[in-house]
Amino acid sequence: MKHIEAFLYRDGVLHADGVPVPQIIESVGTPTYIYSASAIRTAYRRLEAAFSPLGVRFQYAVKSSPNLHLCRLMHDLGAGMDVVSGGELDRAWLAGARTADMVFAGVGKTDEEIRSALDGRFHTLEGVPGLEEREPERRGPVGILNAESISELERIAYWGNELGVRPRVCLRVNPDVDPHTHEYTTTGKEENKFGIDAPLIPDIFDAWGRERGVDLVGLHVHIGSPVPTVEPYAEAVEALLNLIDELERRGSKIEVLDLGGGWPMNYVEEQVPPLEDYAERLVPLLGPRVQNGLQVLMEPGRFIMANSGILVTRVQHVKKGRAKTFVICDAGMHSLIRPALYRAFHFLWPVAWTGEAPRLLEDPGLPGLETCDVVGPICETGDFLARDRQLPPMGRGELVAIFSAGAYGMSMVSNYNDHGRPAEVLVDGDRAAMINERQPLATVLATEHEARELW
Ligand code: LLP
């Protein structure tokens, strides 16, 4: 598969690195997410290289693909963690990250989460195996809390005071920039719930300074995900640099600029410019500031994970309708919600394929294809993986690979219609490891099995 080197057709079947996909599925069943460790490493190294003149610190966006073993891999590569809940904090901690190497973002942090970010413990998860085994002295306040409102800043200051720590805080700025992405993943326009309107920021710095219990160390921005063109980033960075100038004129020292995520990734060949184009535009803007001591952070998720993972499903039935052919699979909106939620395109293709290698295109243009809807078992018309797609004729029992599913696939899975979550497998060269067992329905039922009398 051009552009996705980790998943290639060889000897008539799709391989994940060196392992034939049918061999994995034979032992773990479907639906299953399969990730390639080598693809993850390659993508991370590419990010590092592109932005190396800026000495960027990368905070892996745990939400994109949160499996503990994937977080551990990211940690081993040298990434810090971008967490957005107390649950993710514990997850990142379990994966080996130091709390000091985490940034804690999110628009609706609860009091408990703010407290947990400052003492490094998310108390409701106590008892999770492994959590207490890590050296307790390495826990402590997260490196940075990204605050999205004055209300939140007040609660951060309150908990800092209660716990006797001085939180390091970046204000998330809403620069009112259009990233030209799906409306549901646009985050930096004034009508979005995220961040604090840019014009309000200087007054907040003036009012909060250093004496009100928090250290306002910098600014955070995340305009959307993915951002399919370079210019909105440049616009946001320029706005933020102007803001930094203004803040410094008023006497505040800005140490940190966190540029968030949204880095480009191809779901279709050459859909977005290469990452290096983004770097080429941004490095000259930021270089002089870095020379003067500014620390740049980024929070990549999709760029690293999306094309490092596939979802494999099995065809349960094929139905020739009057209007079209329906290929009915055991994966659906409960296992990968992106097509249903954003009408997102995911290339998909049979796992067994002896023809010409398909290209990552909406219509691969090969002979003998038929128009199909690939759908799941869920009782909703919106439950589709692909609509009006040109595919080779497929039969019951056949395996289908859904590509570019490594980011925001497993993390957005649900138990809708009482399906357990898919299994996860990590492949590295010719080795494969089960990194998440298929969820037994018993765990879904466990919390509702017995009614507990309240009054
Ligand atoms: N930082 C912040 C503050 C974010 O909100 C996000 C993504 C990221 C970093 C990571 O962005 P990335 O590098 O992965 O693009 N569920 C959607 C994507 C929602 C993204 C939410 N925030 C999808 O499936 O496309």
CSV table of N, CA, C and O and ligand atoms in Angstrom, one decimal, residues 61 63-64 82 172 185 220 222 225 260-263 299-302 338 342 408 412, ligand 1:
chain,number,residue,atom,x,y,z
A,61,ALA,N,-0.5,12.9,22.4
A,61,ALA,CA,-1.9,13.1,22.7
A,61,ALA,C,-2.5,11.7,23.0
A,61,ALA,O,-3.0,11.0,22.1
A,63,LYS,N,-5.3,10.7,24.0
A,63,LYS,CA,-6.6,10.4,23.5
A,63,LYS,C,-6.7,9.8,22.1
A,63,LYS,O,-7.6,9.2,21.8
A,64,SER,N,-5.6,10.0,21.3
A,64,SER,CA,-5.7,9.5,20.0
A,64,SER,C,-5.6,8.0,19.9
A,64,SER,O,-6.3,7.4,19.1
A,82,ASP,N,0.3,14.2,26.7
A,82,ASP,CA,-0.8,15.2,26.8
A,82,ASP,C,-2.0,14.5,27.2
A,82,ASP,O,-2.5,13.6,26.5
A,172,ARG,N,-4.9,28.6,27.5
A,172,ARG,CA,-5.2,28.2,26.1
A,172,ARG,C,-5.9,29.4,25.4
A,172,ARG,O,-6.9,29.8,25.9
A,185,THR,N,-14.4,19.2,14.6
A,185,THR,CA,-13.0,19.1,15.1
A,185,THR,C,-12.3,20.5,14.9
A,185,THR,O,-11.1,20.5,14.9
A,220,HIS,N,-1.1,28.3,25.2
A,220,HIS,CA,-1.4,27.0,24.5
A,220,HIS,C,-2.4,27.4,23.4
A,220,HIS,O,-3.2,28.2,23.6
A,222,HIS,N,-4.6,25.2,20.1
A,222,HIS,CA,-4.9,24.0,19.3
A,222,HIS,C,-6.1,24.4,18.4
A,222,HIS,O,-7.2,24.5,19.0
A,225,SER,N,-8.2,19.6,14.3
A,225,SER,CA,-7.6,18.3,14.1
A,225,SER,C,-8.4,17.5,13.0
A,225,SER,O,-9.5,17.2,13.3
A,260,GLY,N,-0.1,22.5,20.4
A,260,GLY,CA,-1.2,21.5,20.3
A,260,GLY,C,-1.0,20.5,19.2
A,260,GLY,O,0.2,20.2,18.8
A,261,GLY,N,-2.0,19.9,18.7
A,261,GLY,CA,-1.9,18.8,17.7
A,261,GLY,C,-2.5,19.2,16.4
A,261,GLY,O,-2.5,20.4,16.0
A,262,GLY,N,-3.0,18.2,15.6
A,262,GLY,CA,-3.6,18.5,14.4
A,262,GLY,C,-2.7,18.4,13.2
A,262,GLY,O,-3.1,18.8,12.1
A,263,TRP,N,-1.5,17.8,13.4
A,263,TRP,CA,-0.5,17.7,12.3
A,263,TRP,C,-1.0,16.8,11.2
A,263,TRP,O,-1.7,15.8,11.5
A,299,GLU,N,1.6,18.6,20.6
A,299,GLU,CA,0.8,17.5,21.1
A,299,GLU,C,0.3,16.6,20.0
A,299,GLU,O,-0.9,16.6,19.7
A,300,PRO,N,1.2,16.0,19.3
A,300,PRO,CA,0.7,15.1,18.2
A,300,PRO,C,0.1,13.8,18.6
A,300,PRO,O,0.5,13.2,19.6
A,301,GLY,N,-1.0,13.4,17.9
A,301,GLY,CA,-1.6,12.1,18.1
A,301,GLY,C,-1.8,11.5,16.7
A,301,GLY,O,-1.1,10.5,16.4
A,302,ARG,N,-2.7,12.0,15.9
A,302,ARG,CA,-3.0,11.4,14.7
A,302,ARG,C,-1.8,11.2,13.7
A,302,ARG,O,-1.7,10.2,13.1
A,338,ARG,N,-15.7,7.1,13.3
A,338,ARG,CA,-15.4,8.3,12.4
A,338,ARG,C,-16.2,8.4,11.2
A,338,ARG,O,-16.6,9.5,10.9
A,342,TYR,N,-18.2,11.9,11.4
A,342,TYR,CA,-17.7,13.0,10.6
A,342,TYR,C,-17.8,12.8,9.1
A,342,TYR,O,-17.2,13.5,8.3
A,408,TYR,N,-7.9,7.7,17.0
A,408,TYR,CA,-9.4,7.9,17.2
A,408,TYR,C,-10.2,6.8,16.7
A,408,TYR,O,-11.4,7.0,16.3
A,412,MET,N,-12.5,5.8,20.6
A,412,MET,CA,-13.9,6.3,20.5
A,412,MET,C,-14.9,5.1,20.4
A,412,MET,O,-16.1,5.3,20.1
B,1,LLP,N1,-4.1,18.8,21.6
B,1,LLP,C1,-5.4,19.1,21.9
B,1,LLP,C2,-5.7,20.2,22.8
B,1,LLP,C3,-6.4,18.4,21.2
B,1,LLP,O1,-7.7,18.8,21.4
B,1,LLP,C4,-6.1,17.4,20.3
B,1,LLP,C5,-7.2,16.7,19.6
B,1,LLP,C6,-4.7,17.1,20.1
B,1,LLP,C7,-3.8,17.8,20.8
B,1,LLP,C8,-4.3,16.0,19.2
B,1,LLP,O2,-4.6,16.2,17.8
B,1,LLP,P1,-4.0,15.3,16.7
B,1,LLP,O3,-2.6,15.6,16.6
B,1,LLP,O4,-4.3,13.9,17.0
B,1,LLP,O5,-4.8,15.7,15.5
B,1,LLP,N2,-12.0,12.4,17.1
B,1,LLP,C9,-11.5,13.3,16.1
B,1,LLP,C10,-10.4,14.1,16.5
B,1,LLP,C11,-10.6,14.9,17.7
B,1,LLP,C12,-9.4,15.6,18.1
B,1,LLP,C13,-9.5,16.1,19.5
B,1,LLP,N3,-8.4,16.8,19.9
B,1,LLP,C14,-11.2,12.4,14.8
B,1,LLP,O6,-11.5,11.2,14.9
B,1,LLP,O7,-10.8,12.9,13.8
